[in-house]
Amino acid sequence: MANWAICSGKREAAALEAYVRACDVDAIIACVGDAAGFRERLRGDLRGATALVAEGARGPATVNVAAAVAADGGASQVVLAVPHASGSLRSRAKSAGIDRVITEEELAAARSREAVERKTMGIAGAMAAGRATASERRQGVPVVTFVSGRGGVGKSTIVATCAHVAASWGLDVACLDLDLAFGNLSALAGAERPADLAQVATGALDDEAFESLGAVAGDRVRVWGPCREPEYAECVQPLAGDIIARLTQSHDLVLVDTSASWGDATASAAQAADRLVIVSDDRPGAIAALARCGGLAVRLGIARTRIVRLMNGCDPKMRDESFVARAAVGLECAREVRVPDGGLEVVELLATGGSSELATLDGAMPRAVAHGLAALLKELGRLPEGDEPARALAGEKRQRRLFGRVREAS
């Protein structure tokens, strides 16, 4: 804890205080609005404080005030805050005995850090006061978490397609995007906007408000996440398990997309999963990434029988058995799902948020996704009844549709 003395106008004082709090959360801060009074107090009751001089105070130019304070010798150190700092200004400041020059960019970064820390402290305080209690998970609602050892394997595409396939079977699906800083699941799934998970970090959302937070991505599909501002991702990370539990309360299936960089949120989602789907491809380096991902999952206590290996973008006309055998090392008990490359049609649909339409196509890619999802739900005892789920489980082609309705065999 240290004493800080700020010389600035009232409008600038808030940003400067945020900077000081970022440097020392317990700092004692005094703000003075005129240069003469500031220098006088540094010779009296504020002697020995760190002096922070910025624009807006009454008196001479900011640089001259800071130089005079340094010459007075009443401050332990002198910091000059300016909108922009050229090399010549820094040189002049150093010659005048000013210890440090900071710019508006540094002040803005400090404000962001201080806001994140304040919100994190608010979460801890709310939980300590009993206002944010852990939610109970509803039994019988499958949680399927999709992870990968590196980016670019099509994980979010698979999640979005699975969501709309399950919705077409009559399930209410909740999708959670735990790539909290830069996730794009909402766009791929067809939602008009992302749902800001940072709001959950306040600990004050009731069930109705939490449900309305989800972005509608189609009939029976909602998406939560990521954070509107990436700096709030750190606040939400510890809440991932509780968010998943809340999603089970009002949905039939929870699908969790994650970041390729495993953090606390991904680890919590992996441990909460009834099935952990490791998505990979057959590009160079895929086996090493898959091995690292599978090894981490096992170290987190996830049984190999709960792990599914999904090989995405495979060539439907070729199966490299040596590649498959090497990919299975360490995950021999894990079931394998192969999803072929969907081609340009899939790329074009996803570019416009058309995963709902993709899920209805009778192509090799959506058919493989539907088959894998049906097999997974069958294992969990939650496969819906009906012709479409049964047909997907058998791996059969979809019946052709006429005017949006399934044609019955004559």
Tab-separated table of C-alpha atoms in Angstrom, residues 2-400:
chain	number	residue	atom	x	y	z
A	2	ALA	CA	1.335	3.459	-0.954
A	3	ASN	CA	0.240	7.074	-1.026
A	4	TRP	CA	-0.472	8.605	-4.428
A	5	ALA	CA	-1.095	12.276	-5.176
A	6	ILE	CA	-2.835	13.106	-8.462
A	7	CYS	CA	-2.768	16.530	-10.085
A	8	SER	CA	-5.418	16.707	-12.834
A	9	GLY	CA	-8.849	17.957	-13.793
A	10	LYS	CA	-11.972	16.225	-12.494
A	11	ARG	CA	-12.722	14.637	-15.862
A	12	GLU	CA	-9.287	12.989	-16.053
A	13	ALA	CA	-9.199	11.877	-12.419
A	14	ALA	CA	-11.299	8.679	-12.851
A	15	ALA	CA	-8.999	7.199	-15.490
A	16	LEU	CA	-5.955	8.108	-13.416
A	17	GLU	CA	-7.409	6.478	-10.305
A	18	ALA	CA	-8.054	3.298	-12.340
A	19	TYR	CA	-4.400	3.301	-13.350
A	20	VAL	CA	-3.291	3.694	-9.739
A	21	ARG	CA	-5.599	0.859	-8.593
A	22	ALA	CA	-4.140	-1.384	-11.266
A	23	CYS	CA	-0.677	-0.639	-9.852
A	24	ASP	CA	-1.686	-0.899	-6.182
A	25	VAL	CA	-5.224	-1.990	-5.284
A	26	ASP	CA	-4.858	-0.718	-1.681
A	27	ALA	CA	-3.350	2.650	-2.575
A	28	ILE	CA	-4.385	5.795	-0.685
A	29	ILE	CA	-5.186	8.414	-3.330
A	30	ALA	CA	-5.504	12.207	-3.039
A	31	CYS	CA	-6.583	14.330	-6.008
A	32	VAL	CA	-5.729	18.040	-6.319
A	33	GLY	CA	-7.086	20.255	-9.101
A	34	ASP	CA	-4.501	23.067	-9.222
A	35	ALA	CA	-0.744	22.945	-9.653
A	36	ALA	CA	0.143	25.419	-6.893
A	37	GLY	CA	-1.931	23.625	-4.285
A	38	PHE	CA	-0.511	20.294	-5.441
A	39	ARG	CA	3.088	21.398	-4.936
A	40	GLU	CA	2.193	22.905	-1.556
A	41	ARG	CA	0.627	19.663	-0.306
A	42	LEU	CA	3.618	17.612	-1.483
A	43	ARG	CA	5.707	19.779	0.808
A	44	GLY	CA	3.242	19.118	3.650
A	45	ASP	CA	0.731	16.318	4.337
A	46	LEU	CA	1.378	14.466	1.039
A	47	ARG	CA	5.174	14.531	1.318
A	48	GLY	CA	6.692	11.201	0.200
A	49	ALA	CA	3.724	10.219	-2.007
A	50	THR	CA	4.054	9.177	-5.639
A	51	ALA	CA	3.082	12.215	-7.726
A	52	LEU	CA	1.004	11.636	-10.870
A	53	VAL	CA	0.659	14.757	-12.992
A	54	ALA	CA	-1.824	14.902	-15.899
A	55	GLU	CA	-3.784	17.358	-18.017
A	56	GLY	CA	-6.767	19.361	-16.809
A	57	ALA	CA	-5.336	20.943	-13.659
A	58	ARG	CA	-5.232	24.700	-13.247
A	59	GLY	CA	-1.759	26.153	-13.727
A	60	PRO	CA	1.260	25.864	-16.066
A	61	ALA	CA	1.747	23.222	-18.746
A	62	THR	CA	1.662	19.627	-17.512
A	63	VAL	CA	5.306	18.913	-18.302
A	64	ASN	CA	6.405	22.031	-16.444
A	65	VAL	CA	4.342	21.101	-13.381
A	66	ALA	CA	5.876	17.620	-13.284
A	67	ALA	CA	9.377	19.080	-13.670
A	68	ALA	CA	8.734	21.547	-10.823
A	69	VAL	CA	7.445	18.770	-8.554
A	70	ALA	CA	10.581	16.742	-9.299
A	71	ALA	CA	12.757	19.749	-8.471
A	72	ASP	CA	10.880	20.364	-5.180
A	73	GLY	CA	11.893	16.899	-3.971
A	74	GLY	CA	8.692	16.293	-1.980
A	75	ALA	CA	7.532	13.218	-3.997
A	76	SER	CA	9.062	9.765	-3.801
A	77	GLN	CA	8.709	9.552	-7.577
A	78	VAL	CA	7.066	11.612	-10.314
A	79	VAL	CA	4.885	10.153	-13.091
A	80	LEU	CA	3.776	12.270	-16.065
A	81	ALA	CA	0.578	11.278	-17.942
A	82	VAL	CA	0.151	12.642	-21.484
A	83	PRO	CA	-2.026	11.685	-24.487
A	84	HIS	CA	1.006	10.791	-26.595
A	85	ALA	CA	4.725	10.676	-25.808
A	86	SER	CA	7.331	11.422	-28.457
A	87	GLY	CA	10.962	10.513	-28.061
A	88	SER	CA	11.932	14.111	-27.468
A	89	LEU	CA	9.299	14.507	-24.738
A	90	ARG	CA	10.561	11.426	-22.933
A	91	SER	CA	14.111	12.747	-23.192
A	92	ARG	CA	13.093	16.147	-21.751
A	93	ALA	CA	11.159	14.441	-18.949
A	94	LYS	CA	14.140	12.301	-18.014
A	95	SER	CA	16.443	15.354	-17.951
A	96	ALA	CA	13.976	17.141	-15.655
A	97	GLY	CA	14.008	14.269	-13.128
A	98	ILE	CA	10.593	12.834	-14.049
A	99	ASP	CA	10.704	9.100	-13.282
A	100	ARG	CA	8.124	7.817	-15.768
A	101	VAL	CA	5.959	8.956	-18.695
A	102	ILE	CA	2.681	7.103	-19.410
A	103	THR	CA	0.271	7.563	-22.320
A	104	GLU	CA	-3.482	7.283	-22.822
A	105	GLU	CA	-2.983	3.804	-24.284
A	106	GLU	CA	-1.454	2.603	-21.014
A	107	LEU	CA	-4.250	4.244	-19.039
A	108	ALA	CA	-6.890	2.481	-21.170
A	109	ALA	CA	-5.197	-0.872	-20.610
A	110	ALA	CA	-5.156	-0.203	-16.886
A	111	ARG	CA	-8.883	0.612	-16.913
A	112	SER	CA	-9.615	-2.737	-18.569
A	113	ARG	CA	-7.510	-4.649	-16.051
A	114	GLU	CA	-9.121	-2.841	-13.147
A	115	ALA	CA	-12.623	-3.565	-14.489
A	116	VAL	CA	-11.856	-7.272	-14.878
A	117	GLU	CA	-10.384	-7.470	-11.380
A	118	ARG	CA	-13.377	-5.617	-9.939
A	119	LYS	CA	-15.802	-8.009	-11.614
A	120	THR	CA	-13.807	-11.030	-10.429
A	121	MET	CA	-13.891	-9.707	-6.871
A	122	GLY	CA	-17.634	-9.196	-7.261
A	123	ILE	CA	-18.088	-12.844	-8.192
A	124	ALA	CA	-16.085	-14.007	-5.196
A	125	GLY	CA	-18.009	-11.681	-2.892
A	126	ALA	CA	-21.381	-12.806	-4.216
A	127	MET	CA	-20.521	-16.469	-3.786
A	128	ALA	CA	-19.179	-15.840	-0.288
A	129	ALA	CA	-22.436	-14.109	0.610
A	130	GLY	CA	-24.439	-17.062	-0.686
A	131	ARG	CA	-26.025	-15.143	-3.565
A	132	ALA	CA	-24.288	-17.252	-6.244
A	133	THR	CA	-24.762	-20.902	-5.420
A	134	ALA	CA	-23.845	-23.879	-7.555
A	135	SER	CA	-26.691	-25.090	-9.767
A	136	GLU	CA	-27.801	-28.699	-9.710
A	137	ARG	CA	-27.523	-30.648	-12.927
A	138	ARG	CA	-30.757	-32.244	-14.141
A	139	GLN	CA	-30.379	-35.980	-14.454
A	140	GLY	CA	-30.931	-37.621	-17.836
A	141	VAL	CA	-29.802	-34.623	-19.905
A	142	PRO	CA	-26.703	-35.585	-21.911
A	143	VAL	CA	-23.750	-33.193	-21.964
A	144	VAL	CA	-21.445	-33.653	-24.952
A	145	THR	CA	-18.218	-31.655	-24.989
A	146	PHE	CA	-16.171	-31.214	-28.159
A	147	VAL	CA	-12.438	-30.573	-27.793
A	148	SER	CA	-9.372	-30.590	-30.008
A	149	GLY	CA	-5.618	-30.440	-29.731
A	150	ARG	CA	-5.324	-27.596	-32.217
A	151	GLY	CA	-7.488	-25.146	-34.119
A	152	GLY	CA	-8.878	-25.381	-37.620
A	153	VAL	CA	-10.196	-28.950	-37.392
A	154	GLY	CA	-13.860	-27.971	-37.886
A	155	LYS	CA	-14.968	-28.479	-34.286
A	156	SER	CA	-17.451	-25.595	-34.229
A	157	THR	CA	-18.894	-26.727	-37.562
A	158	ILE	CA	-19.543	-30.189	-36.127
A	159	VAL	CA	-21.172	-28.729	-33.007
A	160	ALA	CA	-23.474	-26.441	-35.022
A	161	THR	CA	-24.494	-29.301	-37.331
A	162	CYS	CA	-25.132	-31.664	-34.402
A	163	ALA	CA	-27.318	-29.016	-32.758
A	164	HIS	CA	-29.623	-28.639	-35.749
A	165	VAL	CA	-29.741	-32.383	-36.395
A	166	ALA	CA	-30.808	-32.999	-32.784
A	167	ALA	CA	-33.353	-30.180	-33.014
A	168	SER	CA	-34.859	-31.776	-36.129
A	169	TRP	CA	-35.429	-34.877	-33.987
A	170	GLY	CA	-37.467	-32.836	-31.504
A	171	LEU	CA	-34.802	-32.121	-28.870
A	172	ASP	CA	-34.364	-28.708	-27.255
A	173	VAL	CA	-30.643	-28.046	-27.652
A	174	ALA	CA	-28.397	-25.662	-25.706
A	175	CYS	CA	-25.025	-24.846	-27.279
A	176	LEU	CA	-22.290	-23.346	-25.121
A	177	ASP	CA	-19.315	-21.600	-26.721
A	178	LEU	CA	-16.403	-21.799	-24.289
A	179	ASP	CA	-13.963	-20.185	-26.678
A	180	LEU	CA	-14.814	-17.251	-24.448
A	181	ALA	CA	-12.604	-14.641	-26.062
A	182	PHE	CA	-12.977	-15.278	-29.792
A	183	GLY	CA	-15.568	-18.021	-30.376
A	184	ASN	CA	-17.830	-17.914	-33.452
A	185	LEU	CA	-20.265	-20.762	-32.773
A	186	SER	CA	-23.254	-18.412	-32.747
A	187	ALA	CA	-22.508	-17.250	-36.302
A	188	LEU	CA	-22.005	-20.803	-37.584
A	189	ALA	CA	-25.205	-21.959	-35.911
A	190	GLY	CA	-27.194	-19.152	-37.535
A	191	ALA	CA	-27.797	-16.824	-34.563
A	192	GLU	CA	-28.177	-13.133	-35.357
A	193	ARG	CA	-25.975	-12.142	-32.421
A	194	PRO	CA	-23.625	-13.759	-29.894
A	195	ALA	CA	-24.862	-14.103	-26.317
A	196	ASP	CA	-22.585	-12.239	-23.905
A	197	LEU	CA	-21.548	-14.705	-21.187
A	198	ALA	CA	-19.828	-11.930	-19.231
A	199	GLN	CA	-23.276	-11.080	-17.869
A	200	VAL	CA	-23.288	-14.416	-16.037
A	201	ALA	CA	-20.198	-13.337	-14.114
A	202	THR	CA	-22.241	-10.914	-12.014
A	203	GLY	CA	-23.863	-13.897	-10.288
A	204	ALA	CA	-27.161	-12.016	-10.315
A	205	LEU	CA	-29.062	-13.591	-13.242
A	206	ASP	CA	-32.190	-15.497	-12.274
A	207	ASP	CA	-33.277	-18.501	-14.349
A	208	GLU	CA	-35.527	-16.469	-16.624
A	209	ALA	CA	-32.851	-13.872	-17.328
A	210	PHE	CA	-30.255	-16.582	-17.901
A	211	GLU	CA	-32.498	-18.363	-20.399
A	212	SER	CA	-33.275	-15.161	-22.291
A	213	LEU	CA	-29.544	-14.498	-22.556
A	214	GLY	CA	-29.167	-17.344	-25.070
A	215	ALA	CA	-29.161	-16.343	-28.735
A	216	VAL	CA	-31.807	-18.045	-30.877
A	217	ALA	CA	-30.159	-19.995	-33.717
A	218	GLY	CA	-33.265	-21.761	-35.036
A	219	ASP	CA	-36.178	-23.847	-33.862
A	220	ARG	CA	-35.183	-25.530	-30.591
A	221	VAL	CA	-31.551	-24.286	-30.728
A	222	ARG	CA	-30.019	-21.580	-28.521
A	223	VAL	CA	-26.380	-20.534	-28.182
A	224	TRP	CA	-24.641	-19.042	-25.136
A	225	GLY	CA	-21.290	-17.266	-25.500
A	226	PRO	CA	-18.701	-16.036	-26.021
A	227	CYS	CA	-17.907	-12.867	-24.024
A	228	ARG	CA	-18.659	-9.628	-25.857
A	229	GLU	CA	-15.342	-8.205	-24.658
A	230	PRO	CA	-12.452	-10.721	-24.626
A	231	GLU	CA	-10.960	-9.326	-21.405
A	232	TYR	CA	-13.928	-10.715	-19.447
A	233	ALA	CA	-13.172	-14.320	-20.459
A	234	GLU	CA	-11.055	-14.781	-17.339
A	235	CYS	CA	-14.065	-13.936	-15.159
A	236	VAL	CA	-16.274	-16.578	-16.785
A	237	GLN	CA	-13.722	-19.418	-16.859
A	238	PRO	CA	-14.386	-20.577	-13.255
A	239	LEU	CA	-18.165	-20.600	-13.878
A	240	ALA	CA	-18.202	-23.067	-16.786
A	241	GLY	CA	-19.340	-26.037	-14.715
A	242	ASP	CA	-22.183	-24.065	-13.161
A	243	ILE	CA	-23.288	-22.721	-16.566
A	244	ILE	CA	-23.455	-26.263	-17.954
A	245	ALA	CA	-25.546	-27.385	-14.984
A	246	ARG	CA	-27.960	-24.475	-15.508
A	247	LEU	CA	-28.329	-25.337	-19.191
A	248	THR	CA	-29.446	-28.874	-18.326
A	249	GLN	CA	-32.395	-27.474	-16.369
A	250	SER	CA	-34.404	-26.424	-19.429
A	251	HIS	CA	-32.957	-28.389	-22.369
A	252	ASP	CA	-32.835	-31.974	-23.605
A	253	LEU	CA	-29.236	-31.872	-24.813
A	254	VAL	CA	-26.213	-29.660	-24.047
A	255	LEU	CA	-23.440	-29.363	-26.639
A	256	VAL	CA	-20.242	-27.612	-25.553
A	257	ASP	CA	-17.756	-26.110	-27.983
A	258	THR	CA	-14.338	-25.257	-26.562
A	259	SER	CA	-11.141	-23.422	-27.315
A	260	ALA	CA	-8.174	-25.314	-28.746
A	261	SER	CA	-6.174	-23.781	-25.881
A	262	TRP	CA	-7.252	-25.766	-22.861
A	263	GLY	CA	-7.992	-23.664	-19.796
A	264	ASP	CA	-10.096	-24.048	-16.662
A	265	ALA	CA	-13.353	-23.743	-18.619
A	266	THR	CA	-12.426	-26.488	-21.095
A	267	ALA	CA	-11.201	-28.762	-18.301
A	268	SER	CA	-14.462	-28.286	-16.359
A	269	ALA	CA	-16.547	-28.971	-19.469
A	270	ALA	CA	-14.522	-32.082	-20.254
A	271	GLN	CA	-15.007	-33.454	-16.748
A	272	ALA	CA	-18.745	-32.678	-16.843
A	273	ALA	CA	-19.250	-34.450	-20.174
A	274	ASP	CA	-21.112	-37.709	-20.584
A	275	ARG	CA	-19.175	-38.019	-23.818
A	276	LEU	CA	-15.983	-36.172	-24.696
A	277	VAL	CA	-15.563	-35.887	-28.463
A	278	ILE	CA	-11.979	-35.221	-29.545
A	279	VAL	CA	-12.123	-33.701	-33.023
A	280	SER	CA	-9.120	-34.153	-35.275
A	281	ASP	CA	-8.286	-34.368	-38.964
A	282	ASP	CA	-5.668	-36.121	-41.052
A	283	ARG	CA	-3.374	-33.176	-41.772
A	284	PRO	CA	0.316	-33.454	-40.858
A	285	GLY	CA	0.746	-33.239	-37.109
A	286	ALA	CA	-2.776	-34.485	-36.412
A	287	ILE	CA	-1.693	-37.617	-34.541
A	288	ALA	CA	0.594	-35.713	-32.168
A	289	ALA	CA	-2.168	-33.196	-31.386
A	290	LEU	CA	-4.678	-36.004	-30.854
A	291	ALA	CA	-2.280	-37.836	-28.540
A	292	ARG	CA	-1.677	-34.741	-26.408
A	293	CYS	CA	-5.380	-34.028	-26.217
A	294	GLY	CA	-6.280	-37.601	-25.293
A	295	GLY	CA	-3.491	-37.800	-22.722
A	296	LEU	CA	-4.678	-34.620	-21.031
A	297	ALA	CA	-8.256	-35.902	-20.941
A	298	VAL	CA	-7.147	-39.107	-19.242
A	299	ARG	CA	-5.067	-37.160	-16.701
A	300	LEU	CA	-8.173	-35.127	-15.888
A	301	GLY	CA	-9.834	-38.373	-14.827
A	302	ILE	CA	-12.025	-38.924	-17.896
A	303	ALA	CA	-12.562	-42.617	-18.591
A	304	ARG	CA	-11.474	-43.770	-22.028
A	305	THR	CA	-14.921	-45.319	-22.501
A	306	ARG	CA	-16.401	-41.787	-22.363
A	307	ILE	CA	-14.102	-40.530	-25.128
A	308	VAL	CA	-15.046	-40.488	-28.816
A	309	ARG	CA	-12.513	-39.813	-31.584
A	310	LEU	CA	-14.019	-37.860	-34.469
A	311	MET	CA	-11.896	-37.670	-37.598
A	312	ASN	CA	-13.177	-34.735	-39.625
A	313	GLY	CA	-12.662	-33.919	-43.293
A	314	CYS	CA	-11.781	-37.480	-44.256
A	315	ASP	CA	-11.598	-38.646	-47.867
A	316	PRO	CA	-14.749	-40.790	-48.225
A	317	LYS	CA	-13.097	-42.926	-50.900
A	318	MET	CA	-9.982	-43.813	-48.900
A	319	ARG	CA	-9.310	-45.127	-45.410
A	320	ASP	CA	-5.679	-45.099	-44.297
A	321	GLU	CA	-5.621	-47.980	-41.805
A	322	SER	CA	-2.073	-47.177	-40.660
A	323	PHE	CA	-3.123	-43.629	-39.838
A	324	VAL	CA	-6.201	-44.865	-37.966
A	325	ALA	CA	-4.100	-47.379	-36.010
A	326	ARG	CA	-1.575	-44.738	-34.968
A	327	ALA	CA	-4.340	-42.310	-34.026
A	328	ALA	CA	-5.888	-44.920	-31.732
A	329	VAL	CA	-2.736	-45.435	-29.652
A	330	GLY	CA	-3.626	-44.646	-26.042
A	331	LEU	CA	-7.311	-44.364	-26.906
A	332	GLU	CA	-8.021	-47.940	-27.905
A	333	CYS	CA	-11.308	-48.009	-25.969
A	334	ALA	CA	-12.567	-44.854	-27.624
A	335	ARG	CA	-15.110	-45.217	-30.392
A	336	GLU	CA	-14.235	-43.645	-33.749
A	337	VAL	CA	-16.485	-41.483	-35.915
A	338	ARG	CA	-15.411	-40.508	-39.424
A	339	VAL	CA	-16.903	-37.422	-41.065
A	340	PRO	CA	-16.039	-36.891	-44.755
A	341	ASP	CA	-15.183	-33.558	-46.309
A	342	GLY	CA	-18.406	-31.792	-47.258
A	343	GLY	CA	-16.884	-29.827	-50.091
A	344	LEU	CA	-17.684	-26.336	-51.334
A	345	GLU	CA	-21.404	-26.627	-50.566
A	346	VAL	CA	-20.707	-26.945	-46.849
A	347	VAL	CA	-18.290	-24.004	-46.898
A	348	GLU	CA	-20.844	-21.772	-48.637
A	349	LEU	CA	-23.649	-22.709	-46.231
A	350	LEU	CA	-21.524	-22.108	-43.145
A	351	ALA	CA	-20.343	-18.752	-44.477
A	352	THR	CA	-23.953	-17.565	-44.323
A	353	GLY	CA	-24.849	-19.257	-41.026
A	354	GLY	CA	-26.725	-22.007	-42.857
A	355	SER	CA	-25.920	-24.942	-40.569
A	356	SER	CA	-29.666	-25.562	-40.071
A	357	GLU	CA	-30.006	-26.139	-43.804
A	358	LEU	CA	-26.810	-28.181	-43.832
A	359	ALA	CA	-28.287	-30.525	-41.223
A	360	THR	CA	-31.196	-31.365	-43.549
A	361	LEU	CA	-29.097	-32.188	-46.609
A	362	ASP	CA	-28.626	-35.748	-47.771
A	363	GLY	CA	-24.886	-35.326	-48.199
A	364	ALA	CA	-22.134	-37.571	-46.890
A	365	MET	CA	-20.953	-35.019	-44.317
A	366	PRO	CA	-24.279	-34.240	-42.556
A	367	ARG	CA	-25.284	-37.902	-42.788
A	368	ALA	CA	-22.066	-38.952	-41.011
A	369	VAL	CA	-22.598	-36.313	-38.315
A	370	ALA	CA	-26.191	-37.489	-37.771
A	371	HIS	CA	-25.064	-41.120	-37.579
A	372	GLY	CA	-22.363	-40.308	-35.027
A	373	LEU	CA	-24.768	-38.257	-32.899
A	374	ALA	CA	-27.447	-40.966	-33.035
A	375	ALA	CA	-24.951	-43.634	-31.960
A	376	LEU	CA	-23.759	-41.453	-29.106
A	377	LEU	CA	-27.297	-40.731	-27.839
A	378	LYS	CA	-28.153	-44.423	-28.202
A	379	GLU	CA	-25.231	-45.309	-25.915
A	380	LEU	CA	-26.544	-42.814	-23.368
A	381	GLY	CA	-30.105	-44.117	-23.623
A	382	ARG	CA	-31.402	-40.758	-24.905
A	383	LEU	CA	-31.982	-41.363	-28.638
A	384	PRO	CA	-35.416	-39.932	-29.513
A	385	GLU	CA	-38.021	-42.201	-31.040
A	386	GLY	CA	-38.977	-41.690	-34.658
A	387	ASP	CA	-38.028	-42.616	-38.188
A	388	GLU	CA	-35.344	-39.974	-38.678
A	389	PRO	CA	-33.257	-40.844	-35.583
A	390	ALA	CA	-33.586	-44.557	-36.413
A	391	ARG	CA	-32.557	-43.939	-40.002
A	392	ALA	CA	-29.570	-41.870	-38.836
A	393	LEU	CA	-28.518	-44.612	-36.428
A	394	ALA	CA	-28.597	-47.152	-39.253
A	395	GLY	CA	-26.590	-44.812	-41.477
A	396	GLU	CA	-29.306	-44.820	-44.141
A	397	LYS	CA	-29.839	-42.015	-46.620
A	398	ARG	CA	-32.559	-39.528	-45.859
A	399	GLN	CA	-35.836	-39.819	-47.702
A	400	ARG	CA	-36.180	-37.203	-50.398
